[in-house]
Short mmCIF file of C-alpha atoms in Angstrom, two decimals:
data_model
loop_
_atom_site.label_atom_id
_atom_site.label_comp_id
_atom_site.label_asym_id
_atom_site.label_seq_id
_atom_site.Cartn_x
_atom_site.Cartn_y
_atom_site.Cartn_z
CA UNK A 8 197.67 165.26 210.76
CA UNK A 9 195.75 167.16 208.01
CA UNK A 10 197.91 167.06 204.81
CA UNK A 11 197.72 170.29 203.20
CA UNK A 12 200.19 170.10 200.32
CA UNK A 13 201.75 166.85 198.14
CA UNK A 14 204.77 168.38 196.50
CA UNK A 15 205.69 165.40 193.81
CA UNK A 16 208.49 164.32 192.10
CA UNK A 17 208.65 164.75 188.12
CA UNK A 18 210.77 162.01 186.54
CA UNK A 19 209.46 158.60 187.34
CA UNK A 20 206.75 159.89 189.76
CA UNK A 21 204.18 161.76 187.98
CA UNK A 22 205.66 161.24 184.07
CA UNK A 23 207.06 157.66 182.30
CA UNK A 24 209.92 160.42 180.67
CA UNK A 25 212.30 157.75 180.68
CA UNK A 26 212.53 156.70 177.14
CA UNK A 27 212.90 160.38 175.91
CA UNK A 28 215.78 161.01 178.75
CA UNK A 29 217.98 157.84 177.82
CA UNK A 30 217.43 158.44 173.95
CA UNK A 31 218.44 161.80 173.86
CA UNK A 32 221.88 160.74 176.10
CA UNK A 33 222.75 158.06 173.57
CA UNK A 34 221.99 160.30 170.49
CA UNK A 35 225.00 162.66 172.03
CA UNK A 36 226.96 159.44 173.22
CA UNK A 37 226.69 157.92 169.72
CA UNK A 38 227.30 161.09 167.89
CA UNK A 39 230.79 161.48 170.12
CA UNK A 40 231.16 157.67 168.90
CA UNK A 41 230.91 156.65 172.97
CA UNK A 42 228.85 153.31 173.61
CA UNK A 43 225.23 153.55 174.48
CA UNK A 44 223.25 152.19 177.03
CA UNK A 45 219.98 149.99 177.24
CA UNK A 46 217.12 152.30 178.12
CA UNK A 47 216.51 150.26 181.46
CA UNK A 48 220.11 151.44 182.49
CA UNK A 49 219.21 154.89 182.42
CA UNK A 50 216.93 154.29 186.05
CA UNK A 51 219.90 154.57 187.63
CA UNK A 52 221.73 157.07 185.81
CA UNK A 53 218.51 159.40 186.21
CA UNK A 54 217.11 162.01 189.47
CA UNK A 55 220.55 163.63 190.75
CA UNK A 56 220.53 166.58 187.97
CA UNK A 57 221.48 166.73 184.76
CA UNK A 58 225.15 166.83 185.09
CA UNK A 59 225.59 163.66 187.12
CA UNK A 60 223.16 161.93 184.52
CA UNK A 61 225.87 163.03 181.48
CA UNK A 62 228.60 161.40 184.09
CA UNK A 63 226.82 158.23 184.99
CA UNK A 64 226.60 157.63 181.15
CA UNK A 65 230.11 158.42 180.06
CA UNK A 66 232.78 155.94 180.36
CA UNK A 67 234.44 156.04 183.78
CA UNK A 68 237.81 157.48 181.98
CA UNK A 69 236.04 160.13 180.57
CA UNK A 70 233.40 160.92 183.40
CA UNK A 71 235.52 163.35 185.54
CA UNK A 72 237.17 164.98 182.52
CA UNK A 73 236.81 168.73 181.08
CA UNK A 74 234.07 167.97 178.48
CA UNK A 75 231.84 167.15 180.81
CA UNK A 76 230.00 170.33 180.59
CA UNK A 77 230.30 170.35 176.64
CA UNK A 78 228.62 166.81 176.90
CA UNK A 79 225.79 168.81 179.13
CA UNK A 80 225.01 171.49 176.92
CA UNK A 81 224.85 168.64 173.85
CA UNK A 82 222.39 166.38 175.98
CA UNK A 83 220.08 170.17 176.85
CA UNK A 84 219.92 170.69 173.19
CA UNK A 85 219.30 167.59 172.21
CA UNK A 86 216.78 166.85 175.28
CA UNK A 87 215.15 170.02 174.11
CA UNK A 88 214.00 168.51 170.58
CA UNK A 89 212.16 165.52 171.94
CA UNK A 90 211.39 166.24 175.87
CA UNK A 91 207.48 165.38 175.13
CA UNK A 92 208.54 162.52 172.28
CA UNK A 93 206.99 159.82 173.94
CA UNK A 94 206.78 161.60 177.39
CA UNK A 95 203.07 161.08 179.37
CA UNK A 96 201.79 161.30 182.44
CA UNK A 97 201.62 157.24 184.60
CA UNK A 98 198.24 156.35 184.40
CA UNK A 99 196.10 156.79 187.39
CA UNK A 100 198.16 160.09 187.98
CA UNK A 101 195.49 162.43 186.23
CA UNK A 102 192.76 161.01 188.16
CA UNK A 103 194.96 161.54 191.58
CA UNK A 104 195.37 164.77 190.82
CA UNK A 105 191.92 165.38 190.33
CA UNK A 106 191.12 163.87 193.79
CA UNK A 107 193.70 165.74 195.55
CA UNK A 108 192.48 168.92 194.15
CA UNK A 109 188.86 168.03 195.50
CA UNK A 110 189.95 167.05 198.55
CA UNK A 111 191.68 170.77 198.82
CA UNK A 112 195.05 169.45 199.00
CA UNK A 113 197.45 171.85 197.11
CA UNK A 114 200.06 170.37 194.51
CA UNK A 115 203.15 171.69 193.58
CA UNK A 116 206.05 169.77 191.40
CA UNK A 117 209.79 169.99 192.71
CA UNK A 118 212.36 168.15 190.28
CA UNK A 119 215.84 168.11 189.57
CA UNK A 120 215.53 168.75 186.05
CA UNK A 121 216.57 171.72 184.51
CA UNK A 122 213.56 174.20 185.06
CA UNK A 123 213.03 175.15 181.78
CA UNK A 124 211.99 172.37 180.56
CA UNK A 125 210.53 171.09 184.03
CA UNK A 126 208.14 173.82 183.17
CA UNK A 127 207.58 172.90 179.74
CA UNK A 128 206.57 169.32 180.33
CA UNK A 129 204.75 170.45 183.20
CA UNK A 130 202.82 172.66 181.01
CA UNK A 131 202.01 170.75 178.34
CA UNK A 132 201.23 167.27 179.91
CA UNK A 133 198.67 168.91 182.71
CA UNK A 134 196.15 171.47 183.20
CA UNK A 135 197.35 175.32 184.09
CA UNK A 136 195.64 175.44 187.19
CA UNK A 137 196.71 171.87 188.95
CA UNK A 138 199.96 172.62 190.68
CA UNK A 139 200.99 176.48 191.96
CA UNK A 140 204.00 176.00 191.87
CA UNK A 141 206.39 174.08 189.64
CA UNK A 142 210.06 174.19 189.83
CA UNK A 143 213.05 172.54 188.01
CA UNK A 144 217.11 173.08 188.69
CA UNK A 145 217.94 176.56 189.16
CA UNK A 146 221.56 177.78 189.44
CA UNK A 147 220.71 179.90 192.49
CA UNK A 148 219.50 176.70 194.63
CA UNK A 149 221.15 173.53 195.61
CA UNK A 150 219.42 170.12 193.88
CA UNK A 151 217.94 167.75 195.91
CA UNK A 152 217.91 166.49 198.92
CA UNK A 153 218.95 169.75 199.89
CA UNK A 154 216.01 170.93 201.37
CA UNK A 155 216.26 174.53 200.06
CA UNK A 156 213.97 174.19 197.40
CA UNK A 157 211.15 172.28 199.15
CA UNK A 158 211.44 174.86 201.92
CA UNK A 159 211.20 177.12 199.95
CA UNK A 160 207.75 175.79 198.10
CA UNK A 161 206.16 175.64 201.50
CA UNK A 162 206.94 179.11 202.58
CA UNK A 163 205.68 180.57 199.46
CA UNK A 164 202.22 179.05 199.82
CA UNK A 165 201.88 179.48 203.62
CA UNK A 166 201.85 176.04 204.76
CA UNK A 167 204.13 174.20 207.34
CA UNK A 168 206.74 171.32 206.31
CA UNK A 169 204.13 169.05 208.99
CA UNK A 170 201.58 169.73 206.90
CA UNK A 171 202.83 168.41 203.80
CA UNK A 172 204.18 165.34 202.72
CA UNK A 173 206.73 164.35 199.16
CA UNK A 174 206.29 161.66 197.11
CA UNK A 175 208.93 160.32 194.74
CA UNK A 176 210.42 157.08 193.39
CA UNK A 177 214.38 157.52 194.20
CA UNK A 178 216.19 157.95 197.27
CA UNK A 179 217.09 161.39 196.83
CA UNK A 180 213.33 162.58 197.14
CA UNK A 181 212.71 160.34 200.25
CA UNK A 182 215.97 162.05 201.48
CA UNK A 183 214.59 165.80 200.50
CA UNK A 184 211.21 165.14 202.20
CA UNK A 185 213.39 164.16 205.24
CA UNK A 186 215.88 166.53 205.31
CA UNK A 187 213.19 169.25 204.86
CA UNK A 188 210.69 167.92 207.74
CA UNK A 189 208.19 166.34 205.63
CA UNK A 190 206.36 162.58 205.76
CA UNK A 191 207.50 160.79 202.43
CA UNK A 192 206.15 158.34 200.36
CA UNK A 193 208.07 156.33 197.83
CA UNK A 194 206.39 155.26 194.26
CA UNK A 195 207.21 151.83 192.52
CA UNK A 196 206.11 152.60 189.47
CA UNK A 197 208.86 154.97 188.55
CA UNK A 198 212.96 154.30 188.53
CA UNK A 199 213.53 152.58 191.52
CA UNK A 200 212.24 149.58 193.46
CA UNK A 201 210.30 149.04 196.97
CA UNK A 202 213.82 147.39 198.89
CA UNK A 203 215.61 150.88 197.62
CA UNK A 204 212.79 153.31 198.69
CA UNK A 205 212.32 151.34 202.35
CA UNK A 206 216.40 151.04 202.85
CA UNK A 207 215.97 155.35 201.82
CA UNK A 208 213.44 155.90 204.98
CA UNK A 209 210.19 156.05 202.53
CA UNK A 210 207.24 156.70 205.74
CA UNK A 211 204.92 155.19 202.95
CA UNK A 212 205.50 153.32 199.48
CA UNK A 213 202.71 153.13 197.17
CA UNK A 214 201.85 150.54 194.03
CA UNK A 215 199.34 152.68 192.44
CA UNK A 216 198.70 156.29 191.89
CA UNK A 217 195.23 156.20 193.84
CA UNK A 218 196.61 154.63 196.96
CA UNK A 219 198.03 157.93 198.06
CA UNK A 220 194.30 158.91 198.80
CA UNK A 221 194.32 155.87 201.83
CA UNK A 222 197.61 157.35 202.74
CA UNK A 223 196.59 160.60 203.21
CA UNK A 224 193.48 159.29 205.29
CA UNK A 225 195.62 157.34 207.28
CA UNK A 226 197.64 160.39 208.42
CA UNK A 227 194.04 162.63 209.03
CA UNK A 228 193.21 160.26 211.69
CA UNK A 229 196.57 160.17 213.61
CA UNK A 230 196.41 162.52 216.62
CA UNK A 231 197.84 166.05 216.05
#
């Protein structure tokens, strides 16, 4: 099978964003005078959308309450001012992208981040012309693993869901490449640990950015 797209992952997949996520949640937790959390929590609180991220990091009593969405709109601000803080790309992913793109396999980015700043981080941490499409959390579409979005990616650029694979680091994006017909490959160097990704149905967990490139050879020589 000839892969023809890699639709990735943001968070934890193709950018270490976690330090910027979990300090901008405890700046609105500790302004509210709610306890914090250690960075390293945040993997788990992360990759489900925005709004279950705000209710993972409240305290249970207050997590299902009204001001829920008031604590959203306080973590978007505040998210806003330091998205690209300390925000980069994991290493090895610039040089991936570079041998996907030689290779002729397209790119696009899928994530369950708001889209506006899915885009801007997008924007700003890689080159214009590297993915065609890039898409964050609309209201229009349901988050992942609803396959919606993914579908939708392929269908705009022409190529079939068995032509393309998705690569992530949670269980949500090995369950959106499923749902939506796609091979998936898990990534340990994000949120989330090998046991997790092969208990989620991962077809393929990788170490290293690079080792997608054996991967993807792999699958070329398997009969069509």
């Amino acid at each position: 099978m000839l892969t023809r797209l890699a639709i990735f992952d943001l968070d934890g997949t193709l950018i270490d964003s976690l330090g910027d996520l979990a300090d901008a949640m405890n700046v609105v937790l500790s302004e509210k005078k709610y306890p914090v959390h250690p960075r390293d929590s945040y993997r788990h609180f992360v990759g489900d959308g925005i709004e279950m991220l705000v209710r993972r990091a409240l305290p249970p009593e207050t997590a299902d309450g009204p001001e829920v969405a008031d604590f959203v709109a306080l973590l978007r601000e505040e998210y806003s001012t330091r998205c690209l803080a300390t925000t980069r790309p994991f290493p090895g992913i610039p040089e991936l992208l570079v041998a996907l793109q030689a290779r002729k396999v397209r790119t696009a980015v899928l994530s369950n981040k708001p889209d506006s700043p899915t885009r801007q981080i997008v924007g700003d941490l890689f080159e214009d012309s590297v993915f065609e499409i890039v898409r964050g959390a609309r209201d229009s579409v349901p988050l992942k693993p609803d396959p919606t979005a993914a579908l939708d990616i392929v269908t705009e650029l022409g190529i079939s869901a068995g032509h393309s694979i998705f690569i992530g680091d949670t269980p949500v994006d090995m369950a959106t490449g499923r749902n939506a017909g796609m091979r998936t490959v898990g990534v340990t160097w994000g949120f989330r640990d090998t046991d997790e990704l092969a208990e989620a149905g991962a077809n393929h967990i990788i170490h290293q950015p690079l080792e997608l490139l054996g991967y993807l050879d792999f699958l070329s020589d398997e009969p069509s």
